[in-house]
Amino acid sequence: MKTAKPQEYAKAVKAASPPSPVAKDCILAFLTGGFICTIGQVLCNLYQNLGLKLPQARMAVSISLILISATLTALGWYDDLSKHAGAGMLVPITGFANSMVSPAMEFKSEGFITGLGAKLFTVAGPVLVFGVTASVVYGLIIFIFQI
């Protein structure tokens, strides 16, 4: 087995890697992320017109975007959209919903409890644990220093 020098290896990797259209990817990410945020604003306005106050409308928008993202993931369409839209699909709430539902869909054949239910929290579990822990630490700091 021949060992390649770092320069030779870098040259081989560069030759084998396709060129990355950075400008196109950035524009698509900006447009897609902006479109998702625009959908969120339209939903917020709609919920306010239906009688919800702003805090409740914002909560309804979050729930709606999570539901839409989870549904698109379950149907297998989220990945197809992401291939074309790129990083714009990772707007935090939709990307998080996708990252929660994706592992669950892969293991749905193992059943609702051991497959779908258990895998649903492979990503959400650590996020929730660290989020709750951080909020408790923050609360203790505020309590101790009376900020």
PDB file of C-alpha atoms in Angstrom:
ATOM      1  CA  MET A   1       0.000   0.000   0.000  1.00  0.00           C
ATOM      2  CA  LYS A   2       1.437   3.318  -1.060  1.00  0.00           C
ATOM      3  CA  THR A   3       1.195   6.229   1.344  1.00  0.00           C
ATOM      4  CA  ALA A   4       0.411   9.541  -0.302  1.00  0.00           C
ATOM      5  CA  LYS A   5       2.092  12.748   0.760  1.00  0.00           C
ATOM      6  CA  PRO A   6      -0.282  15.451   2.035  1.00  0.00           C
ATOM      7  CA  GLN A   7       0.194  17.529  -1.101  1.00  0.00           C
ATOM      8  CA  GLU A   8      -0.549  14.549  -3.361  1.00  0.00           C
ATOM      9  CA  TYR A   9      -3.605  13.653  -1.319  1.00  0.00           C
ATOM     10  CA  ALA A  10      -4.939  17.233  -1.431  1.00  0.00           C
ATOM     11  CA  LYS A  11      -4.415  17.299  -5.197  1.00  0.00           C
ATOM     12  CA  ALA A  12      -6.287  13.988  -5.629  1.00  0.00           C
ATOM     13  CA  VAL A  13      -9.178  15.190  -3.456  1.00  0.00           C
ATOM     14  CA  LYS A  14      -9.444  18.445  -5.414  1.00  0.00           C
ATOM     15  CA  ALA A  15      -9.464  16.530  -8.719  1.00  0.00           C
ATOM     16  CA  ALA A  16     -12.171  14.111  -7.503  1.00  0.00           C
ATOM     17  CA  SER A  17     -14.411  16.766  -5.920  1.00  0.00           C
ATOM     18  CA  PRO A  18     -16.961  18.506  -8.109  1.00  0.00           C
ATOM     19  CA  PRO A  19     -16.859  22.301  -8.089  1.00  0.00           C
ATOM     20  CA  SER A  20     -19.195  23.887  -5.573  1.00  0.00           C
ATOM     21  CA  PRO A  21     -21.447  26.674  -6.869  1.00  0.00           C
ATOM     22  CA  VAL A  22     -21.160  28.782  -3.704  1.00  0.00           C
ATOM     23  CA  ALA A  23     -22.912  31.881  -5.069  1.00  0.00           C
ATOM     24  CA  LYS A  24     -25.884  29.846  -6.349  1.00  0.00           C
ATOM     25  CA  ASP A  25     -26.103  27.920  -3.066  1.00  0.00           C
ATOM     26  CA  CYS A  26     -26.091  31.138  -1.026  1.00  0.00           C
ATOM     27  CA  ILE A  27     -28.804  32.712  -3.168  1.00  0.00           C
ATOM     28  CA  LEU A  28     -30.996  29.599  -2.956  1.00  0.00           C
ATOM     29  CA  ALA A  29     -30.506  29.389   0.815  1.00  0.00           C
ATOM     30  CA  PHE A  30     -31.417  33.069   1.203  1.00  0.00           C
ATOM     31  CA  LEU A  31     -34.511  32.781  -0.993  1.00  0.00           C
ATOM     32  CA  THR A  32     -35.715  29.535   0.561  1.00  0.00           C
ATOM     33  CA  GLY A  33     -35.156  30.688   4.141  1.00  0.00           C
ATOM     34  CA  GLY A  34     -36.855  33.979   3.319  1.00  0.00           C
ATOM     35  CA  PHE A  35     -39.790  32.130   1.752  1.00  0.00           C
ATOM     36  CA  ILE A  36     -40.238  30.001   4.875  1.00  0.00           C
ATOM     37  CA  CYS A  37     -40.111  33.132   7.049  1.00  0.00           C
ATOM     38  CA  THR A  38     -42.626  34.815   4.743  1.00  0.00           C
ATOM     39  CA  ILE A  39     -44.956  31.832   5.157  1.00  0.00           C
ATOM     40  CA  GLY A  40     -44.552  32.254   8.907  1.00  0.00           C
ATOM     41  CA  GLN A  41     -45.483  35.944   8.716  1.00  0.00           C
ATOM     42  CA  VAL A  42     -48.496  35.205   6.501  1.00  0.00           C
ATOM     43  CA  LEU A  43     -49.649  32.583   8.999  1.00  0.00           C
ATOM     44  CA  CYS A  44     -49.126  35.022  11.878  1.00  0.00           C
ATOM     45  CA  ASN A  45     -51.258  37.652  10.132  1.00  0.00           C
ATOM     46  CA  LEU A  46     -53.902  35.019   9.338  1.00  0.00           C
ATOM     47  CA  TYR A  47     -54.066  33.831  12.943  1.00  0.00           C
ATOM     48  CA  GLN A  48     -54.344  37.420  14.184  1.00  0.00           C
ATOM     49  CA  ASN A  49     -57.181  38.061  11.719  1.00  0.00           C
ATOM     50  CA  LEU A  50     -58.904  34.957  13.113  1.00  0.00           C
ATOM     51  CA  GLY A  51     -58.862  36.572  16.559  1.00  0.00           C
ATOM     52  CA  LEU A  52     -55.668  35.396  18.235  1.00  0.00           C
ATOM     53  CA  LYS A  53     -53.522  37.940  20.052  1.00  0.00           C
ATOM     54  CA  LEU A  54     -49.902  38.304  18.894  1.00  0.00           C
ATOM     55  CA  PRO A  55     -48.313  35.905  21.461  1.00  0.00           C
ATOM     56  CA  GLN A  56     -50.873  33.197  20.684  1.00  0.00           C
ATOM     57  CA  ALA A  57     -50.547  33.806  16.937  1.00  0.00           C
ATOM     58  CA  ARG A  58     -46.770  33.375  17.175  1.00  0.00           C
ATOM     59  CA  MET A  59     -47.247  30.114  19.070  1.00  0.00           C
ATOM     60  CA  ALA A  60     -49.708  28.905  16.428  1.00  0.00           C
ATOM     61  CA  VAL A  61     -47.195  29.781  13.694  1.00  0.00           C
ATOM     62  CA  SER A  62     -44.495  27.702  15.416  1.00  0.00           C
ATOM     63  CA  ILE A  63     -46.855  24.762  15.754  1.00  0.00           C
ATOM     64  CA  SER A  64     -47.950  25.112  12.119  1.00  0.00           C
ATOM     65  CA  LEU A  65     -44.384  25.234  10.771  1.00  0.00           C
ATOM     66  CA  ILE A  66     -43.427  22.193  12.851  1.00  0.00           C
ATOM     67  CA  LEU A  67     -46.490  20.295  11.609  1.00  0.00           C
ATOM     68  CA  ILE A  68     -45.807  21.225   7.969  1.00  0.00           C
ATOM     69  CA  SER A  69     -42.137  20.240   8.247  1.00  0.00           C
ATOM     70  CA  ALA A  70     -42.894  16.957  10.016  1.00  0.00           C
ATOM     71  CA  THR A  71     -45.561  16.107   7.437  1.00  0.00           C
ATOM     72  CA  LEU A  72     -43.216  16.865   4.523  1.00  0.00           C
ATOM     73  CA  THR A  73     -40.564  14.673   6.174  1.00  0.00           C
ATOM     74  CA  ALA A  74     -43.020  11.820   6.752  1.00  0.00           C
ATOM     75  CA  LEU A  75     -44.096  11.981   3.097  1.00  0.00           C
ATOM     76  CA  GLY A  76     -40.449  11.964   1.987  1.00  0.00           C
ATOM     77  CA  TRP A  77     -40.712  15.367   0.318  1.00  0.00           C
ATOM     78  CA  TYR A  78     -38.558  17.384   2.752  1.00  0.00           C
ATOM     79  CA  ASP A  79     -35.331  15.733   1.568  1.00  0.00           C
ATOM     80  CA  ASP A  80     -36.252  16.319  -2.078  1.00  0.00           C
ATOM     81  CA  LEU A  81     -36.926  19.994  -1.367  1.00  0.00           C
ATOM     82  CA  SER A  82     -33.674  20.270   0.597  1.00  0.00           C
ATOM     83  CA  LYS A  83     -31.656  18.908  -2.322  1.00  0.00           C
ATOM     84  CA  HIS A  84     -32.735  21.885  -4.408  1.00  0.00           C
ATOM     85  CA  ALA A  85     -33.149  24.563  -1.714  1.00  0.00           C
ATOM     86  CA  GLY A  86     -30.049  23.757   0.302  1.00  0.00           C
ATOM     87  CA  ALA A  87     -29.361  25.355   3.658  1.00  0.00           C
ATOM     88  CA  GLY A  88     -32.452  27.556   3.447  1.00  0.00           C
ATOM     89  CA  MET A  89     -34.515  24.578   4.584  1.00  0.00           C
ATOM     90  CA  LEU A  90     -32.604  24.589   7.863  1.00  0.00           C
ATOM     91  CA  VAL A  91     -34.489  27.582   9.225  1.00  0.00           C
ATOM     92  CA  PRO A  92     -34.319  26.526  12.880  1.00  0.00           C
ATOM     93  CA  ILE A  93     -37.838  25.359  13.581  1.00  0.00           C
ATOM     94  CA  THR A  94     -38.392  23.498  10.300  1.00  0.00           C
ATOM     95  CA  GLY A  95     -34.916  21.961  10.336  1.00  0.00           C
ATOM     96  CA  PHE A  96     -35.356  20.802  13.925  1.00  0.00           C
ATOM     97  CA  ALA A  97     -38.714  19.208  13.130  1.00  0.00           C
ATOM     98  CA  ASN A  98     -37.131  17.424  10.173  1.00  0.00           C
ATOM     99  CA  SER A  99     -34.208  16.190  12.276  1.00  0.00           C
ATOM    100  CA  MET A 100     -36.649  14.772  14.845  1.00  0.00           C
ATOM    101  CA  VAL A 101     -38.946  13.004  12.398  1.00  0.00           C
ATOM    102  CA  SER A 102     -36.259  11.610  10.046  1.00  0.00           C
ATOM    103  CA  PRO A 103     -34.806   8.985  12.448  1.00  0.00           C
ATOM    104  CA  ALA A 104     -38.300   7.987  13.511  1.00  0.00           C
ATOM    105  CA  MET A 105     -39.334   7.351   9.903  1.00  0.00           C
ATOM    106  CA  GLU A 106     -36.285   5.167   9.291  1.00  0.00           C
ATOM    107  CA  PHE A 107     -37.244   2.852  12.168  1.00  0.00           C
ATOM    108  CA  LYS A 108     -41.046   2.855  11.770  1.00  0.00           C
ATOM    109  CA  SER A 109     -40.913  -0.787  10.617  1.00  0.00           C
ATOM    110  CA  GLU A 110     -39.844  -1.752  14.161  1.00  0.00           C
ATOM    111  CA  GLY A 111     -43.219  -0.646  15.501  1.00  0.00           C
ATOM    112  CA  PHE A 112     -44.782   2.422  17.048  1.00  0.00           C
ATOM    113  CA  ILE A 113     -43.115   2.128  20.465  1.00  0.00           C
ATOM    114  CA  THR A 114     -39.660   0.629  19.910  1.00  0.00           C
ATOM    115  CA  GLY A 115     -39.184   2.076  16.448  1.00  0.00           C
ATOM    116  CA  LEU A 116     -41.032   5.295  15.807  1.00  0.00           C
ATOM    117  CA  GLY A 117     -41.500   6.410  19.432  1.00  0.00           C
ATOM    118  CA  ALA A 118     -37.995   5.621  20.643  1.00  0.00           C
ATOM    119  CA  LYS A 119     -36.188   7.118  17.655  1.00  0.00           C
ATOM    120  CA  LEU A 120     -38.284  10.292  17.726  1.00  0.00           C
ATOM    121  CA  PHE A 121     -36.228  11.496  20.684  1.00  0.00           C
ATOM    122  CA  THR A 122     -32.725  10.612  19.459  1.00  0.00           C
ATOM    123  CA  VAL A 123     -32.212  14.263  18.510  1.00  0.00           C
ATOM    124  CA  ALA A 124     -34.823  15.935  20.699  1.00  0.00           C
ATOM    125  CA  GLY A 125     -33.727  14.204  23.902  1.00  0.00           C
ATOM    126  CA  PRO A 126     -30.278  15.789  24.180  1.00  0.00           C
ATOM    127  CA  VAL A 127     -31.621  19.169  23.043  1.00  0.00           C
ATOM    128  CA  LEU A 128     -34.319  19.091  25.713  1.00  0.00           C
ATOM    129  CA  VAL A 129     -31.898  17.935  28.418  1.00  0.00           C
ATOM    130  CA  PHE A 130     -29.364  20.658  27.639  1.00  0.00           C
ATOM    131  CA  GLY A 131     -32.089  23.280  27.218  1.00  0.00           C
ATOM    132  CA  VAL A 132     -33.679  22.487  30.580  1.00  0.00           C
ATOM    133  CA  THR A 133     -30.265  22.279  32.275  1.00  0.00           C
ATOM    134  CA  ALA A 134     -29.177  25.618  30.820  1.00  0.00           C
ATOM    135  CA  SER A 135     -32.402  27.291  31.934  1.00  0.00           C
ATOM    136  CA  VAL A 136     -32.016  25.922  35.481  1.00  0.00           C
ATOM    137  CA  VAL A 137     -28.398  27.147  35.669  1.00  0.00           C
ATOM    138  CA  TYR A 138     -29.454  30.535  34.304  1.00  0.00           C
ATOM    139  CA  GLY A 139     -32.296  30.719  36.832  1.00  0.00           C
ATOM    140  CA  LEU A 140     -29.923  29.885  39.686  1.00  0.00           C
ATOM    141  CA  ILE A 141     -27.500  32.591  38.573  1.00  0.00           C
ATOM    142  CA  ILE A 142     -30.320  35.137  38.490  1.00  0.00           C
ATOM    143  CA  PHE A 143     -31.567  33.972  41.906  1.00  0.00           C
ATOM    144  CA  ILE A 144     -28.116  34.047  43.522  1.00  0.00           C
ATOM    145  CA  PHE A 145     -27.121  37.446  42.161  1.00  0.00           C
ATOM    146  CA  GLN A 146     -30.656  38.922  42.302  1.00  0.00           C
ATOM    147  CA  ILE A 147     -30.382  40.327  38.801  1.00  0.00           C
TER     148      ILE A 147
END
